[in-house]
Amino acid sequence: MLERIFLQIIGMSRAAGIIIVIVCIVRMLLKRFPKYISCLLWSIVLFRLFCPAAWESQISPIPGIKPVFYADMSKEDIAAKGQDALLPDGLTIPYPDDKTANMPETEQITDIPFLQEGNDKAAETSWQALFFLFGKYVWAAGTGFMFLYCAVSFVKIRRRVSTAIPLKENIYMTDKAIPPFVMGIIHPRIYLPEGLDGQEQEYIILHEKLHIRRLDNIVKPVAFAALCIHWFNPLVWIAFFLFCKDMEMSCDEAVIKKLGEAVKADYSASLLALSTQRRMIRGMTMHFGEGNTKERIQNLAAFRRRKKGVLAVLLAGVAVLIVCLASTRKTSASDIEVRPENEVNAGENRKTSKEHGESEQLTVSLDITEHYITHKGDPSNLYYIDEESVLWGCGRNEYGQLGQGTQDYDFHEDMVKIAENVIHVDYSQTGFVIFLTKEHQLYGMGNAGCGALQQHDTFDWRQRVNGEEDVAAAPVLLMEDVIYASCGRDDIVSLKEDGSVWIWGTIYAEGNYASHNVYFVAKPTKILENAVLVTGGWFHHAALLQDGTVWTWGYNGAGNCGVADLTVVGEPAMVAEDVVMVWTDIAADSWQQPEADDLAMAWRGDLRYAKYETIAEFDDIYPRLLDNMVIRKADGSYWVCGEHVGTEERVVHGAEGDYSVICTHEFYPCG
């Protein structure tokens, strides 16, 4: 929880930092105008320092910020919790009948790679992991110290004025050598030192009453609280001090406006006298001599009443700027960049395949109903939608994946009815199922440990690997207005009616307990717009947009995302243009290493494994999911990247372990 808060604070502070720079520039341009305008601008900084979310706008200069969440189990956690905190040795993917022994070694998790002492790569702790592991504690300690300083200062001030004598209303007189100030939020009091003449007292009381009328006695403590939370950001310190100056100068101007410009000289003299004769008050209170006295006197000397028409136009412009700064720039496909886990050439992220020509202003459209899945499964489970749109299922039910509201360890050979009015179904071999109804409602059931069924707000390794203890045995509504959806290994991607692409679940998770790399999305998050198709696969996902561009994300150990030198791709990367179709859910009907002819047939032919009518027809054949991406361009040519493509053999750090294979992120022609 602390880490999630820390990451959110970093994102908020970054956005507020951009706004602070903009406000400082505008503040300099408005130097000759009333300071209440600058105070209005500082209000939006305060808003963004506290608000974790903002509405989207095309005119906003503030980019959207989506931090990657890292799970926070440390070595100390493991030591404290003992062996229960570790995964059992020999853990394999939860395929039925424990027939993983028949799989090739590259597809098994016979020893979790991040628990192997000899795996130097998995044992390495990246600077990101160190930052998030220790940074959250440094931030929390700094914030605690700032609030403690605030509390101690408040107590000291209260002690100094504890003997103050009521003068009138909420005004108190003290014999301490302090400047006049306001203290209190609900019932604010004005404290005055002894020895003030009648005219000085009039100026001071009016100044402090204006603070109270403007609610500055509330706003300033709130601003200081924002400073406590964002203490690590130097721009926030600059903003706080400039805001305090503008607040005081604004009240100075209000006094002159009320009493007339004839009192400028006397008022300025009072400012100067009180700033030199009284001890300063340190803390959150506001006092008459606060701020840069020289700058305040210079501001009063330059202060002139402005024409109402000029101020009206200026305020209208400031209002527009505030709206722009209060929102976040609306994310579109062209705005999204790859968030690399390692250094990467940005040019590779927008690599295109132009070898066979390019269509200008390509507009892709397809009938999404032609891509609905009516049969999906393996020897573990089979799901089938009949001609009357009824979804049936059979096979295992250890995750409640048959949707009957029960969980058992029997093998159900006969089909059981799951739901009516179903038009599309997809199944992840980790034990969860999704289906889409005619009303465009997306439901899910089965293994809930990975977060794909939206049962958890945070990522937990034990929930993910012990799926039989965390299930949704009856269908649960995941999203509405969906026209297509696809399962990944531990996540789901959906396409809504408006063309937006949404993801949730465990997008990827790798590394060791002290430093692992996790991208977990608890609730549906929009990542792309203007899409016509999304695909799911064991390794990664892809989306095809109306403009013919392909965007990918997920595991990329074999270059199957089309991006160079990345183990994982955290956010969508554009990898191809002039495309009319894309596949990532490619499979062959065997766990055996596919021959070249089989690969070519899978890439250019039936890109999914055969649709068996009964579970018995699988005959213990678990479809081998291929670590590839295939695209079809507008000219009809097919291109492929990933495993068994290219000429270079390299060690792939995949989701299941390390293995050596020929692979490349570059697209090669096939077909």
XYZ file of C-alpha atoms in Angstrom:
671
model
C 0.000 0.000 0.000
C 2.804 2.440 0.906
C 4.486 1.792 -2.437
C 1.308 2.484 -4.380
C 0.854 5.757 -2.481
C 4.496 6.674 -3.122
C 4.159 6.049 -6.850
C 0.966 8.083 -6.970
C 2.670 10.969 -5.152
C 5.545 10.893 -7.650
C 3.097 11.139 -10.537
C 1.179 13.985 -8.895
C 4.392 15.842 -8.044
C 5.666 15.528 -11.586
C 2.445 16.929 -13.041
C 2.389 19.725 -10.443
C 6.025 20.535 -11.243
C 5.136 21.210 -14.873
C 2.291 23.462 -13.740
C 4.558 25.325 -11.299
C 6.962 26.209 -14.109
C 4.062 27.472 -16.236
C 2.601 29.506 -13.348
C 5.996 31.060 -12.568
C 6.332 32.197 -16.178
C 2.804 33.643 -16.224
C 3.424 35.252 -12.821
C 6.408 37.160 -14.223
C 4.325 38.339 -17.194
C 1.640 39.595 -14.773
C 4.085 41.368 -12.486
C 2.324 44.725 -12.860
C -1.157 43.353 -12.293
C -2.995 42.705 -8.994
C -1.523 39.811 -7.052
C -4.877 38.141 -6.447
C -4.587 36.935 -10.050
C -1.351 35.132 -9.196
C -3.074 33.640 -6.137
C -5.746 32.218 -8.429
C -3.046 30.545 -10.481
C -1.393 29.051 -7.394
C -4.723 27.469 -6.486
C -4.433 25.084 -9.440
C -0.980 24.024 -8.245
C -2.488 23.220 -4.858
C -5.270 21.270 -6.539
C -2.861 19.126 -8.558
C -0.645 18.462 -5.524
C -3.588 16.829 -3.756
C -5.713 15.448 -6.573
C -4.558 11.984 -7.771
C -6.660 12.171 -10.932
C -7.743 14.828 -13.393
C -10.172 14.879 -16.272
C -8.819 14.506 -19.795
C -8.641 17.372 -22.252
C -7.126 17.760 -25.697
C -5.918 21.278 -24.843
C -4.117 20.376 -21.636
C -0.304 20.747 -21.650
C 0.013 18.220 -18.825
C 0.846 14.686 -20.015
C -0.830 11.679 -18.459
C 1.401 9.766 -16.064
C 0.909 6.065 -15.374
C 3.435 4.611 -12.964
C 4.244 0.920 -13.097
C 3.388 -0.747 -9.816
C 5.958 -3.011 -8.257
C 5.066 -5.551 -5.627
C 6.796 -4.816 -2.360
C 7.769 -8.096 -0.713
C 11.368 -7.693 0.422
C 13.977 -10.122 1.628
C 13.092 -9.099 5.173
C 9.443 -10.044 4.507
C 10.529 -13.493 3.390
C 12.774 -13.932 6.406
C 9.954 -12.876 8.751
C 7.336 -15.105 7.151
C 9.589 -18.133 6.743
C 9.202 -20.792 4.076
C 5.518 -19.994 3.599
C 6.576 -16.835 1.815
C 8.396 -18.830 -0.863
C 6.960 -20.766 -3.747
C 7.336 -24.534 -3.442
C 10.159 -26.142 -5.352
C 9.227 -27.735 -8.637
C 6.151 -25.566 -9.185
C 4.812 -25.940 -12.717
C 2.165 -24.201 -14.751
C -1.215 -25.499 -13.532
C -1.995 -27.678 -16.529
C -4.393 -30.559 -15.853
C -3.319 -34.095 -15.045
C 0.182 -32.863 -14.220
C 1.224 -33.710 -17.760
C 3.752 -30.942 -17.886
C 6.346 -33.678 -17.783
C 5.573 -34.223 -21.447
C 6.342 -30.615 -22.297
C 9.760 -29.570 -23.569
C 12.028 -28.074 -20.942
C 11.644 -24.617 -22.389
C 7.932 -24.624 -21.535
C 8.213 -25.812 -17.913
C 8.847 -24.024 -14.661
C 10.523 -26.960 -12.991
C 12.433 -24.471 -10.855
C 11.199 -20.917 -10.610
C 14.027 -18.969 -12.285
C 13.968 -16.164 -9.768
C 14.591 -18.648 -6.920
C 17.658 -20.187 -8.532
C 20.839 -19.059 -6.816
C 22.813 -19.529 -9.999
C 20.635 -17.225 -12.038
C 22.700 -14.049 -11.860
C 20.371 -12.082 -14.086
C 17.313 -12.733 -11.954
C 19.292 -11.939 -8.816
C 20.303 -8.519 -10.025
C 18.509 -5.611 -8.353
C 17.763 -2.843 -10.796
C 18.045 0.799 -9.818
C 14.273 1.047 -10.278
C 13.654 -1.713 -7.777
C 16.067 -0.132 -5.290
C 14.414 3.234 -5.750
C 10.936 1.879 -5.090
C 12.111 -0.437 -2.317
C 13.841 2.271 -0.251
C 12.460 5.485 -1.737
C 9.025 4.986 -0.231
C 10.528 4.817 3.269
C 12.674 7.902 2.700
C 9.615 9.776 1.444
C 7.489 8.635 4.399
C 10.208 9.626 6.874
C 10.620 13.054 5.295
C 6.879 13.648 5.292
C 6.637 12.594 8.916
C 9.457 14.959 9.862
C 7.781 17.885 8.080
C 4.483 17.325 9.860
C 6.328 16.921 13.171
C 8.075 20.251 12.575
C 4.684 21.824 11.909
C 3.216 20.411 15.126
C 6.185 21.497 17.250
C 6.077 25.015 15.770
C 2.367 25.279 16.512
C 2.876 24.212 20.130
C 5.677 26.767 20.597
C 3.549 29.589 19.188
C 0.597 28.653 21.391
C 2.853 28.781 24.448
C 4.142 32.238 23.526
C 0.645 33.691 23.228
C -0.951 31.749 26.091
C -0.941 34.907 28.264
C -2.464 37.179 25.584
C -5.286 39.453 26.793
C -8.540 39.895 24.779
C -8.765 43.343 23.212
C -12.020 43.109 21.274
C -13.868 40.500 19.216
C -11.236 37.958 18.109
C -8.291 40.321 18.647
C -5.765 39.646 21.428
C -2.883 41.706 22.826
C 0.388 40.166 24.031
C 3.497 41.593 25.662
C 5.789 39.279 23.694
C 8.136 40.699 21.065
C 6.312 39.162 18.109
C 4.842 40.529 14.917
C 1.045 40.707 14.527
C -0.369 37.449 13.127
C -3.453 35.262 12.630
C -3.652 31.783 14.137
C -6.463 29.288 14.064
C -8.657 27.651 11.450
C -12.183 27.256 12.812
C -12.015 30.206 15.213
C -9.076 32.320 13.998
C -7.571 34.896 16.313
C -5.554 38.020 15.581
C -2.614 38.551 17.935
C -1.101 42.055 18.313
C 2.016 43.109 20.223
C 1.944 45.939 22.721
C 3.146 49.414 21.776
C 1.335 49.916 18.448
C 0.003 53.389 17.764
C -3.563 53.865 16.593
C -2.796 54.156 12.889
C -0.508 51.105 12.787
C -3.093 49.091 14.667
C -5.767 50.075 12.151
C -3.617 48.924 9.225
C -2.682 45.658 10.913
C -6.193 44.694 11.989
C -7.564 45.423 8.523
C -4.780 43.402 6.897
C -5.318 40.383 9.146
C -9.109 40.551 8.831
C -8.720 40.448 5.067
C -6.676 37.253 5.457
C -9.491 35.712 7.474
C -12.183 36.913 5.035
C -10.260 35.319 2.149
C -9.843 32.083 4.168
C -6.076 32.412 3.972
C -5.886 31.019 7.500
C -7.150 27.744 6.003
C -5.463 27.868 2.619
C -1.951 28.403 3.955
C -1.954 25.363 6.298
C -3.314 23.274 3.426
C -0.494 24.569 1.220
C 2.013 23.701 3.923
C 0.528 20.191 4.127
C 1.106 19.852 0.369
C 4.701 20.944 0.942
C 5.073 18.281 3.636
C 3.856 15.581 1.256
C 5.923 16.761 -1.730
C 8.986 17.872 0.259
C 11.330 16.084 -2.174
C 10.318 18.332 -5.073
C 12.290 21.628 -5.109
C 9.688 23.191 -7.398
C 7.066 22.752 -4.677
C 9.277 24.657 -2.210
C 9.640 27.484 -4.725
C 5.883 27.496 -5.307
C 5.135 27.620 -1.563
C 7.335 30.641 -0.914
C 6.136 32.512 -3.999
C 2.548 31.752 -3.049
C 3.093 33.170 0.450
C 4.586 36.339 -1.044
C 1.679 36.772 -3.443
C -0.820 36.165 -0.650
C 0.689 38.938 1.493
C 1.060 41.379 -1.397
C -2.525 40.721 -2.411
C -3.708 41.666 1.084
C -1.486 44.763 1.012
C -3.155 45.812 -2.240
C -6.594 45.160 -0.780
C -5.829 47.456 2.194
C -4.654 50.259 -0.116
C -7.701 49.761 -2.324
C -9.989 50.063 0.710
C -8.248 52.997 2.453
C -7.054 54.842 -0.632
C -3.667 55.340 -2.239
C -2.918 58.252 0.099
C -1.986 55.775 2.853
C 0.708 54.028 0.831
C 3.585 55.822 2.545
C 2.321 55.274 6.087
C 1.379 51.665 5.389
C 4.820 50.957 3.900
C 6.465 52.581 6.941
C 4.480 50.282 9.218
C 5.632 47.284 7.206
C 9.243 48.320 7.501
C 9.045 49.104 11.209
C 7.405 45.818 12.174
C 9.772 43.735 10.062
C 12.800 45.117 11.932
C 11.494 45.502 15.476
C 9.800 42.145 16.076
C 11.043 38.590 16.150
C 9.808 36.486 13.257
C 7.290 33.715 13.809
C 8.331 30.377 12.293
C 5.497 28.081 11.331
C 2.233 28.216 9.450
C 0.825 31.456 10.858
C 0.429 34.630 8.786
C 1.794 37.844 10.206
C 1.841 41.445 9.129
C 5.574 41.661 8.539
C 5.820 38.319 6.748
C 7.612 37.964 3.441
C 10.136 40.110 1.616
C 9.421 43.572 3.021
C 11.415 45.354 0.332
C 9.531 43.560 -2.437
C 6.173 44.268 -0.778
C 6.952 47.987 -0.458
C 8.074 48.105 -4.102
C 4.875 46.359 -5.116
C 2.799 48.938 -3.224
C 4.681 51.789 -4.889
C 3.910 50.323 -8.325
C 0.314 49.390 -7.498
C -2.284 51.131 -9.656
C -5.955 50.470 -10.133
C -6.602 48.742 -13.463
C -9.554 49.292 -15.747
C -12.347 46.803 -15.188
C -12.413 45.831 -18.862
C -8.704 44.947 -18.859
C -9.092 42.903 -15.680
C -12.137 41.099 -17.081
C -10.219 40.019 -20.179
C -7.230 39.005 -18.076
C -9.382 36.997 -15.661
C -11.058 35.217 -18.574
C -7.649 34.220 -19.907
C -6.550 33.048 -16.470
C -9.750 30.994 -16.142
C -9.008 29.231 -19.445
C -5.437 28.551 -18.319
C -6.673 27.143 -15.008
C -9.037 24.762 -16.804
C -6.202 23.611 -19.068
C -3.834 23.061 -16.153
C -6.476 21.299 -14.066
C -6.882 18.622 -16.729
C -4.566 16.021 -18.225
C -3.860 15.746 -21.914
C -6.158 13.194 -23.477
C -4.155 10.153 -24.432
C -4.289 9.059 -28.023
C -2.372 6.404 -29.847
C 0.104 8.928 -31.175
C 0.828 10.182 -27.653
C 1.763 6.860 -26.079
C 5.422 5.992 -25.806
C 7.148 2.836 -24.654
C 8.176 2.838 -21.024
C 11.367 0.761 -21.356
C 12.633 -1.443 -18.587
C 16.114 -1.089 -20.114
C 17.757 1.448 -22.392
C 16.253 1.307 -25.862
C 16.583 3.260 -29.041
C 13.386 5.293 -29.312
C 13.511 4.936 -33.046
C 13.020 1.187 -32.721
C 9.709 1.735 -30.981
C 8.238 3.292 -34.098
C 9.839 0.900 -36.566
C 7.682 0.119 -39.560
C 7.761 -2.440 -42.337
C 7.888 -0.411 -45.519
C 9.789 -2.882 -47.675
C 6.741 -3.686 -49.793
C 5.243 -0.252 -50.202
C 2.889 1.831 -48.136
C -0.696 2.967 -48.496
C -1.330 6.592 -47.728
C -4.160 7.437 -45.353
C -5.072 3.797 -44.821
C -8.378 3.261 -43.030
C -8.912 -0.235 -41.638
C -12.382 -1.602 -41.013
C -13.446 -5.149 -40.271
C -16.462 -7.082 -39.091
C -15.599 -7.910 -35.498
C -18.250 -10.636 -35.400
C -16.123 -12.654 -37.822
C -13.476 -12.905 -35.116
C -15.745 -14.154 -32.339
C -14.584 -17.464 -30.852
C -17.207 -20.182 -30.446
C -14.871 -23.071 -29.512
C -11.885 -22.800 -27.173
C -10.093 -25.261 -24.970
C -7.597 -28.080 -24.462
C -7.652 -31.459 -22.665
C -8.239 -29.536 -19.447
C -11.367 -27.619 -20.442
C -13.497 -27.051 -23.519
C -15.992 -24.233 -24.050
C -18.559 -24.231 -26.812
C -21.287 -21.806 -27.950
C -24.136 -23.603 -29.720
C -26.418 -22.291 -32.467
C -28.841 -20.903 -29.877
C -26.072 -18.770 -28.292
C -25.836 -20.949 -25.188
C -22.373 -21.337 -23.663
C -21.463 -24.837 -22.529
C -18.350 -26.093 -20.767
C -16.761 -29.309 -19.599
C -13.541 -30.566 -18.035
C -11.896 -29.573 -14.801
C -13.396 -27.310 -12.160
C -10.613 -26.756 -9.612
C -10.887 -22.996 -10.176
C -14.667 -22.987 -10.515
C -14.078 -22.394 -14.234
C -17.297 -24.159 -15.227
C -19.271 -21.271 -13.758
C -21.653 -23.373 -11.670
C -20.938 -21.613 -8.389
C -19.008 -24.658 -7.172
C -15.375 -25.737 -6.994
C -14.362 -29.392 -7.126
C -11.642 -31.709 -8.386
C -13.790 -33.964 -10.571
C -13.454 -34.152 -14.325
C -16.794 -33.262 -15.927
C -16.938 -35.035 -19.266
C -20.502 -33.966 -19.995
C -21.194 -30.396 -21.057
C -22.779 -28.146 -18.426
C -24.755 -25.036 -19.285
C -23.023 -21.810 -18.237
C -24.879 -18.861 -19.784
C -27.311 -17.801 -22.510
C -27.114 -15.101 -25.202
C -23.348 -15.590 -25.520
C -21.541 -14.607 -28.725
C -17.843 -14.967 -27.868
C -15.698 -16.965 -25.442
C -11.994 -17.090 -24.628
C -10.021 -19.237 -22.237
C -6.653 -18.863 -20.525
C -4.806 -22.049 -19.710
C -4.085 -20.599 -16.268
C -7.702 -21.371 -15.447
C -9.967 -18.383 -16.088
C -12.577 -17.857 -18.779
C -14.289 -14.821 -20.267
C -17.411 -14.627 -22.382
C -19.289 -11.836 -24.130
C -23.082 -11.573 -24.312
C -25.297 -10.105 -27.014
C -25.827 -7.133 -24.684
C -22.074 -6.487 -24.956
C -21.471 -7.410 -21.336
C -18.177 -9.144 -20.559
C -18.163 -11.803 -17.831
C -15.374 -13.845 -16.274
C -14.998 -16.861 -14.001
C -12.344 -19.217 -12.676
C -8.859 -18.437 -11.381
C -8.984 -14.997 -9.735
C -5.496 -14.955 -8.250
C -3.886 -13.078 -11.124
C -6.323 -10.162 -10.919
C -7.946 -10.763 -14.308
C -11.338 -11.113 -12.615
C -10.901 -7.812 -10.729
C -11.045 -9.402 -7.282
C -7.930 -7.678 -5.903
C -6.688 -4.114 -5.544
C -3.028 -5.069 -5.154
C -0.666 -7.665 -6.573
C 0.310 -10.656 -4.449
C 2.624 -13.426 -5.640
C 0.914 -16.052 -3.493
C -2.523 -15.266 -4.874
C -1.155 -15.559 -8.403
C 0.536 -18.946 -7.992
C -2.063 -20.542 -5.700
C -5.060 -19.995 -7.918
C -7.121 -22.830 -6.460
C -7.396 -20.848 -3.227
C -8.711 -17.728 -4.924
C -11.519 -18.329 -7.397
C -14.677 -16.866 -8.881
C -16.854 -19.957 -9.228
C -19.788 -18.061 -10.756
C -19.627 -15.573 -13.655
C -18.872 -12.009 -12.569
C -19.513 -8.911 -14.663
C -16.195 -7.361 -15.718
C -17.161 -4.604 -18.157
C -20.013 -3.298 -20.293
C -20.170 -1.865 -23.830
C -17.585 -4.418 -24.978
C -17.522 -5.724 -28.557
C -14.470 -7.981 -28.251
C -12.128 -9.297 -25.555
C -9.218 -11.682 -25.320
C -7.368 -13.523 -22.555
C -3.670 -13.242 -21.946
C -1.657 -15.385 -19.621
C -2.806 -13.552 -16.479
C -4.669 -10.563 -17.894
C -7.475 -9.461 -20.186
C -7.669 -6.926 -22.995
C -11.015 -5.632 -24.243
C -12.273 -3.482 -27.107
C -15.250 -1.228 -26.389
C -17.870 0.064 -28.795
C -16.158 3.465 -29.015
C -12.901 1.874 -30.227
C -11.055 2.247 -26.903
C -8.731 -0.505 -25.655
C -8.760 -1.470 -21.960
C -6.485 -3.759 -19.935
C -6.442 -5.236 -16.434
C -4.880 -8.094 -14.490
C -1.207 -9.050 -14.236
C 0.254 -7.750 -17.486
C 3.644 -9.174 -16.576
C 5.465 -10.352 -13.459
C 9.069 -11.447 -13.250
C 12.098 -11.225 -10.979
C 12.826 -12.264 -7.407
C 11.088 -11.381 -4.188
C 13.507 -8.599 -3.283
C 13.324 -6.983 -6.697
C 10.707 -8.124 -9.101
C 9.203 -6.323 -12.027
C 5.427 -6.306 -11.979
C 2.842 -4.482 -14.021
C -0.475 -5.064 -12.287
C -3.690 -3.238 -13.184
C -6.476 -3.827 -10.665
C -9.326 -2.244 -12.622
C -9.853 -1.624 -16.356
C -7.510 1.071 -17.668
C -7.765 2.662 -21.098
C -4.514 2.555 -23.078
C -5.494 3.179 -26.723
C -8.248 4.638 -28.858
C -9.566 4.174 -32.398
C -8.888 0.431 -32.453
C -10.661 -2.129 -34.624
C -9.195 -5.327 -33.122
C -7.343 -6.536 -30.037
C -5.576 -9.862 -29.654
C -4.512 -11.904 -26.676
C -1.735 -14.395 -26.302
C 0.245 -16.310 -23.722
C 3.097 -13.864 -24.090
C 1.844 -10.504 -25.293
C -1.023 -8.504 -26.777
C -1.534 -6.380 -29.865
C -4.086 -3.835 -31.058
C -4.839 -2.850 -34.639
C -5.942 0.754 -35.081
C -8.101 2.302 -37.766
C -5.070 4.002 -39.289
C -3.390 0.638 -39.937
C -0.835 0.858 -37.120
C -0.128 -2.050 -34.781
C 0.615 -1.463 -31.080
C 1.979 -4.180 -28.786
C 2.764 -4.700 -25.098
C 3.620 -7.543 -22.711
C 6.446 -10.116 -22.517
C 9.023 -9.489 -25.227
C 11.822 -11.914 -24.409
C 11.990 -13.215 -27.981
C 11.349 -9.869 -29.652
C 7.794 -11.035 -30.267
C 6.435 -7.555 -29.510
C 8.474 -6.165 -32.396
C 10.546 -4.032 -29.991
C 14.318 -4.403 -29.605
C 16.225 -5.093 -26.419
C 13.341 -5.284 -23.966
C 12.300 -8.129 -21.711
C 8.879 -6.573 -21.305
C 7.019 -3.687 -22.901
C 5.051 -1.817 -20.263
C 2.903 0.423 -22.453
C 1.783 0.092 -26.057
C 4.561 0.554 -28.626
C 3.792 1.197 -32.293
C 5.694 -1.419 -34.287
C 4.134 -1.550 -37.756
C 2.110 0.491 -40.224
C -0.028 -0.261 -43.282
C -1.456 -3.343 -41.524
C -4.938 -4.803 -41.991
C -4.721 -7.792 -39.623
C -2.628 -8.982 -36.672
C -2.322 -12.223 -34.693
C -0.593 -12.935 -31.383
C -2.633 -15.971 -30.267
C -0.808 -18.370 -32.579
C -0.670 -22.041 -31.609
C 0.176 -25.478 -32.952
C -1.521 -28.748 -32.076
C 1.458 -30.217 -30.234
C 3.883 -29.546 -27.425
C 6.681 -30.975 -29.531
C 9.129 -28.532 -31.062
C 7.454 -27.494 -34.328
C 9.150 -28.169 -37.641
C 9.772 -25.325 -40.073
C 6.852 -26.434 -42.252
C 4.538 -26.509 -39.239
C 5.599 -23.040 -38.235
C 5.047 -21.668 -41.716
C 1.599 -23.291 -41.814
C 0.687 -21.786 -38.448
C 1.917 -18.340 -39.466
C 0.138 -18.095 -42.803
C -2.733 -20.553 -42.490
C -5.105 -21.366 -39.672
C -3.478 -19.169 -37.054
C -5.349 -20.849 -34.212
C -5.283 -24.500 -33.361
C -8.105 -26.739 -34.546
C -11.580 -26.232 -33.075
C -12.481 -29.602 -31.593
C -16.151 -30.369 -31.004
C -15.595 -32.562 -27.919
C -12.921 -32.622 -25.284
C -12.069 -36.225 -26.164
C -10.881 -35.089 -29.609
C -7.933 -33.290 -28.045
C -6.468 -36.694 -27.156
C -4.055 -35.169 -24.626
C -2.857 -32.567 -27.125
C -2.125 -29.310 -25.353
C -1.844 -26.555 -27.938
C 1.677 -25.167 -28.064
C 1.392 -21.387 -27.865
C 3.913 -19.812 -30.222
C 5.941 -16.793 -29.164
C 5.315 -14.835 -32.362
C 3.374 -11.965 -33.857
C 2.098 -12.117 -37.427
C 0.764 -9.163 -39.401
C -0.916 -8.966 -42.794
C -0.251 -5.760 -44.671
C -2.531 -3.957 -47.091
C -0.732 -5.497 -50.076
C -1.604 -9.002 -48.816
C 1.894 -9.931 -47.608
C 2.473 -11.661 -44.259
C 5.258 -10.687 -41.836
C 6.368 -12.361 -38.608
C 8.686 -11.655 -35.659
C 9.627 -13.560 -32.504
C 10.862 -17.119 -32.005
C 12.248 -19.200 -34.910
C 12.566 -16.032 -37.003
C 15.820 -14.566 -38.300
C 19.282 -16.069 -37.947
C 20.587 -15.028 -34.510
C 20.366 -17.398 -31.573
C 20.199 -15.845 -28.132
C 19.230 -16.666 -24.567
C 15.680 -15.560 -23.930
C 14.650 -14.544 -20.419
C 11.036 -15.544 -20.752
C 8.132 -15.799 -18.366
C 8.879 -19.479 -17.643
C 12.675 -19.365 -17.532
C 15.817 -18.936 -19.616
C 16.317 -20.846 -22.848
C 18.226 -20.472 -26.100
C 16.375 -19.964 -29.374
C 16.688 -18.238 -32.738
C 14.583 -15.089 -32.583
C 14.374 -11.444 -33.608
C 12.224 -8.365 -33.070
C 12.424 -7.508 -36.775
C 9.628 -8.544 -39.110
C 10.488 -11.146 -41.747
C 8.242 -12.010 -44.699
C 6.377 -15.299 -44.506
C 3.773 -16.961 -46.670
